[in-house]
Amino acid sequence: MTDDRLRMTPGPTEVPVDVRERMAEPTPNPDVEPEFFAFYRALTEKLEAVYGDDDVVVLGGEGILGLEAAVASLVESGDRVLCISNGLYGEGFADFVRMSGGDAVVCESPWREPLDLAAIESHLEDGAYDVATMVHCETPTGVLNDLEPVLDLCDGHDVITVVDAVSSLGGTPVPTDRIDVTLGASQKCFSAPPGLTVCSISDRAWEKIESFETESLYTDLEPWRDAAADEWFPYTHLSSNLYGLDAATDLLLEEGLERVFERHEEAATRCRERAADLGLSLYPDGAQSSPTVTALEIPGRAVAVQQRLADHHDIVLATGLGDLAEDVLRVGHMGHNARIDRVDRTMDALATVLEEDE
Ligand SMILES: *Cc1c(COP(=O)(O)O)cnc(C)c1O
């Protein structure tokens, strides 16, 4: 089944037919069929090729589960956590830290600007931090953060790093080998349906996770460390979603990550050229725009334009979130949607809508 709607949102992204067909396979009993564990192990090996060299685990739950689980498993009462933020998801980490009884210190910079390295450095020098959290692509603003210099600073202070790479992983390079816990999800650049969180976890992070008694079940990463080897999942796994992610990962690896990253760059460049032709500015100002999503300023009209695109052109876009809802329109060119023909169809329609509006 297909429809004519073009869903160019920055996640969930359009799910290709191959992936949807795999999800229609017969449903196994993941707890009692050993073949299913062999399948899960093979899937995590493929995902390790996408994530870099760390251990990968896949949890049954949407991307937010990964963010909460990483914090709940690494932060206990009294731990000091530096939450590095220039956006909504960056700020959100502080809430998870407080829920775990940790002491969250937020190092903030304005949403349109890059992370503030000098402020991060002085925080790290002033206080003994156990963990630092940060976001690679702030999807609500279309900002891609340069993580290398931040990771250098964290390295120098022996701080465990947690990175939300949900909307960049599989669309642009992520320095996963330098990160302790990298978080991704099925519904962004993988172009599988929402439902799974993928985390890669370093040995040092596993040690910390195993060093304390966690009072949680669903958000505890520890039982996942040996799940594949011990053939025991903490709960019934989401088999159809895992089949879908397997097909989606095959598509990524068959195309080749280098080519996939190039395709995202090409789609982003086209989107921004077309936006410039329409006289539209990018929301990020000083910060880099992500190859996976473009946030455009359409002051006061973003919701109306979004509605017209859906009603008259069958194209679904996202607006900004919170205070930015009326002023920012977001085009996702992410995963399967990172294609010039899709960007062109979107921007042709946007041109028409903006012209009608004048
Ligand atoms: C999509 C996304 C998540 C997962 O949350 P949603 O509920 O899907 O919004 C987490 N972090 C980032 C940066 C995301 O883009």
Short mmCIF file of C-alpha atoms and ligand atoms in Angstrom, two decimals:
data_model
loop_
_atom_site.label_atom_id
_atom_site.label_comp_id
_atom_site.label_asym_id
_atom_site.label_seq_id
_atom_site.Cartn_x
_atom_site.Cartn_y
_atom_site.Cartn_z
CA MET A 1 0.00 0.00 0.00
CA THR A 2 1.24 3.46 -0.81
CA ASP A 3 -0.28 6.91 -0.85
CA ASP A 4 0.69 10.16 -2.57
CA ARG A 5 1.49 12.08 0.59
CA LEU A 6 5.04 13.30 0.79
CA ARG A 7 6.06 13.33 4.42
CA MET A 8 9.13 15.54 4.65
CA THR A 9 9.19 15.89 8.42
CA PRO A 10 12.39 15.57 10.46
CA GLY A 11 11.19 12.24 11.81
CA PRO A 12 9.30 10.09 11.57
CA THR A 13 10.56 9.81 8.01
CA GLU A 14 8.99 7.97 5.10
CA VAL A 15 9.43 4.22 5.46
CA PRO A 16 10.42 2.50 2.19
CA VAL A 17 8.34 -0.43 0.93
CA ASP A 18 11.15 -2.97 1.57
CA VAL A 19 11.07 -2.09 5.24
CA ARG A 20 7.29 -2.22 5.50
CA GLU A 21 7.21 -5.60 3.77
CA ARG A 22 9.74 -7.07 6.19
CA MET A 23 7.47 -6.02 9.05
CA ALA A 24 4.69 -8.18 7.65
CA GLU A 25 6.66 -11.40 8.29
CA PRO A 26 5.18 -13.92 10.70
CA THR A 27 5.60 -12.90 14.33
CA PRO A 28 7.94 -15.17 16.30
CA ASN A 29 8.00 -15.64 20.04
CA PRO A 30 11.21 -13.78 20.85
CA ASP A 31 11.52 -15.42 24.26
CA VAL A 32 11.42 -19.05 23.24
CA GLU A 33 12.67 -19.25 19.66
CA PRO A 34 16.48 -19.37 19.68
CA GLU A 35 16.57 -18.30 16.02
CA PHE A 36 15.30 -14.95 17.14
CA PHE A 37 18.38 -14.38 19.31
CA ALA A 38 20.60 -15.27 16.36
CA PHE A 39 18.70 -12.71 14.31
CA TYR A 40 19.07 -10.09 17.07
CA ARG A 41 22.82 -10.73 17.33
CA ALA A 42 23.22 -10.37 13.56
CA LEU A 43 21.20 -7.13 13.65
CA THR A 44 23.36 -5.63 16.39
CA GLU A 45 26.47 -6.52 14.39
CA LYS A 46 25.09 -4.65 11.38
CA LEU A 47 24.20 -1.72 13.60
CA GLU A 48 27.74 -1.73 15.00
CA ALA A 49 28.91 -1.08 11.44
CA VAL A 50 26.70 2.02 11.37
CA TYR A 51 27.50 3.14 14.92
CA GLY A 52 31.24 2.47 15.01
CA ASP A 53 32.96 -0.11 17.15
CA ASP A 54 31.13 -0.06 20.51
CA ASP A 55 28.62 -2.53 21.84
CA VAL A 56 25.15 -1.85 20.47
CA VAL A 57 21.87 -2.68 22.18
CA VAL A 58 18.37 -2.17 20.82
CA LEU A 59 15.56 -1.36 23.24
CA GLY A 60 11.84 -1.65 22.56
CA GLY A 61 10.62 1.92 22.82
CA GLU A 62 10.66 5.22 20.96
CA GLY A 63 13.79 7.44 20.95
CA ILE A 64 12.93 9.17 24.21
CA LEU A 65 13.33 5.84 26.03
CA GLY A 66 17.02 5.86 25.09
CA LEU A 67 17.57 9.34 26.52
CA GLU A 68 15.83 8.47 29.76
CA ALA A 69 17.46 5.03 30.03
CA ALA A 70 20.96 6.40 29.46
CA VAL A 71 20.53 8.91 32.27
CA ALA A 72 18.65 6.55 34.61
CA SER A 73 21.39 3.92 34.16
CA LEU A 74 24.39 6.24 34.50
CA VAL A 75 23.30 8.84 37.04
CA GLU A 76 22.53 8.16 40.67
CA SER A 77 21.78 10.38 43.59
CA GLY A 78 24.55 12.91 44.15
CA ASP A 79 26.19 12.55 40.71
CA ARG A 80 27.09 15.82 39.03
CA VAL A 81 26.05 16.11 35.40
CA LEU A 82 26.93 18.89 32.97
CA CYS A 83 24.03 19.31 30.53
CA ILE A 84 25.45 21.13 27.52
CA SER A 85 22.64 22.79 25.63
CA ASN A 86 21.68 25.09 22.78
CA GLY A 87 18.19 23.72 22.28
CA LEU A 88 15.16 21.87 23.50
CA TYR A 89 16.62 18.37 23.67
CA GLY A 90 19.79 19.67 25.30
CA GLU A 91 17.69 21.28 28.03
CA GLY A 92 15.53 18.18 28.37
CA PHE A 93 18.48 16.09 29.56
CA ALA A 94 18.54 18.16 32.76
CA ASP A 95 15.01 16.97 33.60
CA PHE A 96 16.04 13.33 33.27
CA VAL A 97 19.08 13.98 35.46
CA ARG A 98 16.94 15.52 38.19
CA MET A 99 14.49 12.61 37.98
CA SER A 100 17.43 10.28 38.69
CA GLY A 101 18.43 12.33 41.73
CA GLY A 102 21.49 13.78 40.00
CA ASP A 103 22.73 17.34 40.26
CA ALA A 104 22.20 18.88 36.79
CA VAL A 105 24.19 21.97 35.85
CA VAL A 106 23.05 23.41 32.53
CA CYS A 107 25.67 25.10 30.35
CA GLU A 108 23.51 27.00 27.91
CA SER A 109 24.10 29.00 24.78
CA PRO A 110 21.51 30.69 22.53
CA TRP A 111 19.53 28.35 20.25
CA ARG A 112 20.81 29.81 16.99
CA GLU A 113 24.44 29.73 18.05
CA PRO A 114 27.13 27.07 18.47
CA LEU A 115 27.92 25.46 21.82
CA ASP A 116 29.95 27.77 24.06
CA LEU A 117 33.34 26.06 24.38
CA ALA A 118 34.81 28.59 26.79
CA ALA A 119 31.85 28.20 29.17
CA ILE A 120 32.02 24.40 28.91
CA GLU A 121 35.72 24.49 29.73
CA SER A 122 35.27 26.70 32.75
CA HIS A 123 32.44 24.50 34.08
CA LEU A 124 34.59 21.40 33.69
CA GLU A 125 37.51 23.07 35.42
CA ASP A 126 35.39 24.33 38.29
CA GLY A 127 33.58 21.18 39.26
CA ALA A 128 34.08 17.46 39.34
CA TYR A 129 31.51 16.11 36.88
CA ASP A 130 30.65 12.45 36.46
CA VAL A 131 28.73 12.71 33.22
CA ALA A 132 28.16 15.27 30.43
CA THR A 133 25.15 15.22 28.11
CA MET A 134 24.83 16.90 24.72
CA VAL A 135 22.89 16.80 21.46
CA HIS A 136 24.43 16.37 18.03
CA CYS A 137 21.56 17.62 15.87
CA GLU A 138 18.99 19.81 17.64
CA THR A 139 16.11 18.83 15.39
CA PRO A 140 13.73 21.60 16.53
CA THR A 141 16.14 24.30 15.30
CA GLY A 142 18.02 22.43 12.57
CA VAL A 143 21.37 23.04 14.29
CA LEU A 144 24.24 20.55 14.00
CA ASN A 145 26.71 20.87 16.85
CA ASP A 146 30.44 20.36 16.34
CA LEU A 147 31.10 17.78 19.04
CA GLU A 148 34.83 17.08 18.58
CA PRO A 149 36.12 20.04 20.65
CA VAL A 150 33.53 19.35 23.37
CA LEU A 151 34.57 15.70 23.50
CA ASP A 152 38.22 16.80 23.75
CA LEU A 153 37.34 18.86 26.83
CA CYS A 154 35.32 16.04 28.42
CA ASP A 155 38.16 13.60 27.74
CA GLY A 156 40.60 15.86 29.54
CA HIS A 157 38.38 15.79 32.63
CA ASP A 158 37.52 12.09 32.59
CA VAL A 159 33.81 12.73 32.18
CA ILE A 160 31.48 10.10 30.71
CA THR A 161 29.72 11.47 27.62
CA VAL A 162 26.13 10.86 26.54
CA VAL A 163 25.16 12.12 23.09
CA ASP A 164 21.69 12.34 21.58
CA ALA A 165 22.42 11.61 17.92
CA VAL A 166 18.84 10.57 17.18
CA SER A 167 18.42 12.85 14.16
CA SER A 168 21.98 12.70 12.80
CA LEU A 169 23.07 9.07 13.10
CA GLY A 170 22.90 7.41 9.70
CA GLY A 171 22.61 10.80 7.95
CA THR A 172 25.93 12.44 8.73
CA PRO A 173 29.12 11.27 10.47
CA VAL A 174 28.91 11.05 14.27
CA PRO A 175 32.19 10.71 16.23
CA THR A 176 30.85 7.61 18.00
CA ASP A 177 34.30 6.21 18.80
CA ARG A 178 34.90 9.19 21.11
CA ILE A 179 31.48 9.04 22.82
CA ASP A 180 30.56 6.77 25.72
CA VAL A 181 26.84 6.44 25.03
CA THR A 182 25.47 7.34 21.60
CA LEU A 183 21.69 7.38 21.23
CA GLY A 184 19.80 6.81 18.01
CA ALA A 185 16.28 5.79 17.04
CA SER A 186 14.56 3.89 14.27
CA GLN A 187 12.33 6.64 12.88
CA LYS A 188 14.86 9.24 11.80
CA CYS A 189 17.73 8.57 9.36
CA PHE A 190 17.13 4.79 9.43
CA SER A 191 13.68 5.36 7.92
CA ALA A 192 12.07 2.57 9.90
CA PRO A 193 8.87 3.18 11.88
CA PRO A 194 9.02 4.68 15.40
CA GLY A 195 9.40 2.11 18.17
CA LEU A 196 13.06 1.32 18.73
CA THR A 197 15.97 3.01 20.46
CA VAL A 198 19.50 2.03 19.51
CA CYS A 199 22.32 2.77 21.98
CA SER A 200 26.02 2.17 21.63
CA ILE A 201 27.81 1.85 24.94
CA SER A 202 31.53 1.97 25.76
CA ASP A 203 33.25 -0.38 28.23
CA ARG A 204 33.80 2.52 30.60
CA ALA A 205 30.07 3.37 30.53
CA TRP A 206 29.14 -0.30 31.11
CA GLU A 207 31.40 -0.31 34.18
CA LYS A 208 29.61 2.68 35.62
CA ILE A 209 26.21 1.22 34.74
CA GLU A 210 27.11 -2.02 36.52
CA SER A 211 28.58 -0.26 39.54
CA PHE A 212 25.32 0.79 41.12
CA GLU A 213 21.93 -0.55 42.05
CA THR A 214 19.35 0.88 39.67
CA GLU A 215 15.82 1.06 40.93
CA SER A 216 14.27 0.74 37.49
CA LEU A 217 13.35 -2.00 35.09
CA TYR A 218 12.23 -0.52 31.80
CA THR A 219 14.92 2.16 31.81
CA ASP A 220 17.78 0.02 33.07
CA LEU A 221 20.40 -0.68 30.42
CA GLU A 222 22.31 -3.22 32.50
CA PRO A 223 20.31 -6.36 31.63
CA TRP A 224 20.87 -5.59 27.93
CA ARG A 225 24.63 -6.00 28.13
CA ASP A 226 24.49 -9.79 27.94
CA ALA A 227 20.96 -10.22 26.58
CA ALA A 228 22.06 -11.59 23.21
CA ALA A 229 24.69 -13.93 24.66
CA ASP A 230 22.48 -15.17 27.51
CA GLU A 231 19.44 -15.42 25.23
CA TRP A 232 17.28 -13.56 27.67
CA PHE A 233 15.50 -10.24 27.05
CA PRO A 234 14.18 -8.24 30.03
CA TYR A 235 10.79 -8.07 28.26
CA THR A 236 9.24 -9.39 25.06
CA HIS A 237 11.05 -7.67 22.25
CA LEU A 238 9.28 -5.80 19.44
CA SER A 239 9.93 -8.38 16.75
CA SER A 240 8.18 -6.67 13.81
CA ASN A 241 9.94 -3.41 14.54
CA LEU A 242 13.27 -5.24 14.72
CA TYR A 243 12.59 -6.84 11.32
CA GLY A 244 11.86 -3.40 9.91
CA LEU A 245 15.06 -1.96 11.39
CA ASP A 246 17.01 -4.91 9.98
CA ALA A 247 15.71 -4.21 6.46
CA ALA A 248 16.38 -0.49 6.90
CA THR A 249 19.95 -1.15 8.09
CA ASP A 250 20.54 -3.43 5.08
CA LEU A 251 19.45 -0.60 2.78
CA LEU A 252 21.91 1.78 4.49
CA LEU A 253 24.81 -0.64 4.33
CA GLU A 254 24.07 -1.69 0.73
CA GLU A 255 24.09 1.91 -0.39
CA GLY A 256 27.24 2.56 1.66
CA LEU A 257 27.48 5.11 4.46
CA GLU A 258 29.73 7.46 2.49
CA ARG A 259 27.18 7.67 -0.30
CA VAL A 260 24.33 8.05 2.20
CA PHE A 261 26.10 10.98 3.85
CA GLU A 262 26.73 12.58 0.43
CA ARG A 263 23.07 12.16 -0.46
CA HIS A 264 22.11 14.04 2.70
CA GLU A 265 24.56 16.85 1.88
CA GLU A 266 23.17 17.12 -1.64
CA ALA A 267 19.56 17.24 -0.45
CA ALA A 268 20.41 19.84 2.22
CA THR A 269 22.31 22.00 -0.25
CA ARG A 270 19.43 21.88 -2.73
CA CYS A 271 16.90 22.72 -0.03
CA ARG A 272 18.93 25.76 1.08
CA GLU A 273 19.54 26.99 -2.48
CA ARG A 274 15.84 26.81 -3.18
CA ALA A 275 15.06 28.58 0.12
CA ALA A 276 17.51 31.36 -0.72
CA ASP A 277 15.78 31.77 -4.13
CA LEU A 278 12.53 32.29 -2.21
CA GLY A 279 14.18 34.91 0.00
CA LEU A 280 13.90 32.73 3.11
CA SER A 281 16.55 32.72 5.85
CA LEU A 282 17.74 29.78 7.88
CA TYR A 283 16.95 29.78 11.59
CA PRO A 284 20.51 28.81 12.68
CA ASP A 285 22.63 31.94 12.81
CA GLY A 286 26.26 31.33 13.61
CA ALA A 287 25.54 27.66 14.26
CA GLN A 288 25.90 25.12 11.47
CA SER A 289 22.74 23.78 9.78
CA SER A 290 22.34 20.01 9.87
CA PRO A 291 22.50 17.96 6.64
CA THR A 292 19.36 16.19 7.86
CA VAL A 293 16.93 19.08 8.50
CA THR A 294 16.46 22.68 7.37
CA ALA A 295 14.71 25.16 9.68
CA LEU A 296 13.40 28.16 7.72
CA GLU A 297 12.20 31.44 9.13
CA ILE A 298 8.66 32.30 8.04
CA PRO A 299 7.70 34.81 10.74
CA GLY A 300 4.09 34.56 11.88
CA ARG A 301 3.03 32.32 8.99
CA ALA A 302 4.67 28.94 9.57
CA VAL A 303 1.51 27.17 10.79
CA ALA A 304 -0.64 28.59 7.99
CA VAL A 305 1.91 27.62 5.34
CA GLN A 306 2.23 24.13 6.82
CA GLN A 307 -1.55 23.73 6.65
CA ARG A 308 -1.77 24.87 3.03
CA LEU A 309 1.03 22.53 1.99
CA ALA A 310 -0.84 19.62 3.53
CA ASP A 311 -4.30 20.57 2.26
CA HIS A 312 -3.43 21.64 -1.28
CA HIS A 313 -0.21 19.80 -2.09
CA ASP A 314 -0.26 16.66 0.05
CA ILE A 315 3.10 17.55 1.57
CA VAL A 316 3.65 17.26 5.30
CA LEU A 317 6.24 19.49 6.96
CA ALA A 318 6.86 20.37 10.60
CA THR A 319 6.83 23.77 12.24
CA GLY A 320 9.17 24.88 15.00
CA LEU A 321 8.35 23.73 18.53
CA GLY A 322 7.11 25.80 21.45
CA ASP A 323 7.76 29.52 20.98
CA LEU A 324 9.03 28.89 17.46
CA ALA A 325 5.84 27.22 16.20
CA GLU A 326 4.51 30.25 14.33
CA ASP A 327 7.84 31.42 12.98
CA VAL A 328 9.79 28.38 11.84
CA LEU A 329 9.00 25.77 9.19
CA ARG A 330 11.12 22.63 9.09
CA VAL A 331 11.90 20.47 6.09
CA GLY A 332 13.30 17.04 6.93
CA HIS A 333 15.61 15.65 4.26
CA MET A 334 16.47 12.72 6.37
CA GLY A 335 16.94 9.03 5.60
CA HIS A 336 14.89 7.86 2.63
CA ASN A 337 13.69 11.46 2.10
CA ALA A 338 17.19 12.84 1.53
CA ARG A 339 16.66 12.97 -2.24
CA ILE A 340 16.79 15.92 -4.56
CA ASP A 341 13.52 15.08 -6.35
CA ARG A 342 11.67 15.05 -3.02
CA VAL A 343 13.26 18.31 -1.94
CA ASP A 344 12.31 19.84 -5.30
CA ARG A 345 8.68 18.71 -5.06
CA THR A 346 8.56 20.23 -1.57
CA MET A 347 10.16 23.52 -2.51
CA ASP A 348 8.05 23.87 -5.70
CA ALA A 349 4.95 23.60 -3.54
CA LEU A 350 6.36 25.96 -0.93
CA ALA A 351 7.06 28.52 -3.67
CA THR A 352 3.44 28.27 -4.85
CA VAL A 353 2.02 28.61 -1.35
CA LEU A 354 4.20 31.61 -0.51
CA GLU A 355 3.22 33.32 -3.78
CA GLU A 356 -0.52 32.77 -3.11
CA ASP A 357 -0.03 34.19 0.34
CA GLU A 358 1.39 37.52 -0.83
C1 LIG B 1 13.21 12.71 17.37
C2 LIG B 1 14.20 13.01 18.40
C3 LIG B 1 14.17 12.36 19.62
C4 LIG B 1 13.13 11.35 19.94
O1 LIG B 1 12.02 12.00 20.35
P1 LIG B 1 10.62 12.18 19.63
O2 LIG B 1 9.62 11.80 20.61
O3 LIG B 1 10.61 11.33 18.42
O4 LIG B 1 10.58 13.62 19.27
C5 LIG B 1 15.17 12.65 20.53
N1 LIG B 1 16.13 13.56 20.26
C6 LIG B 1 16.18 14.22 19.09
C7 LIG B 1 17.27 15.22 18.84
C8 LIG B 1 15.21 13.96 18.13
O5 LIG B 1 15.24 14.61 16.96
#
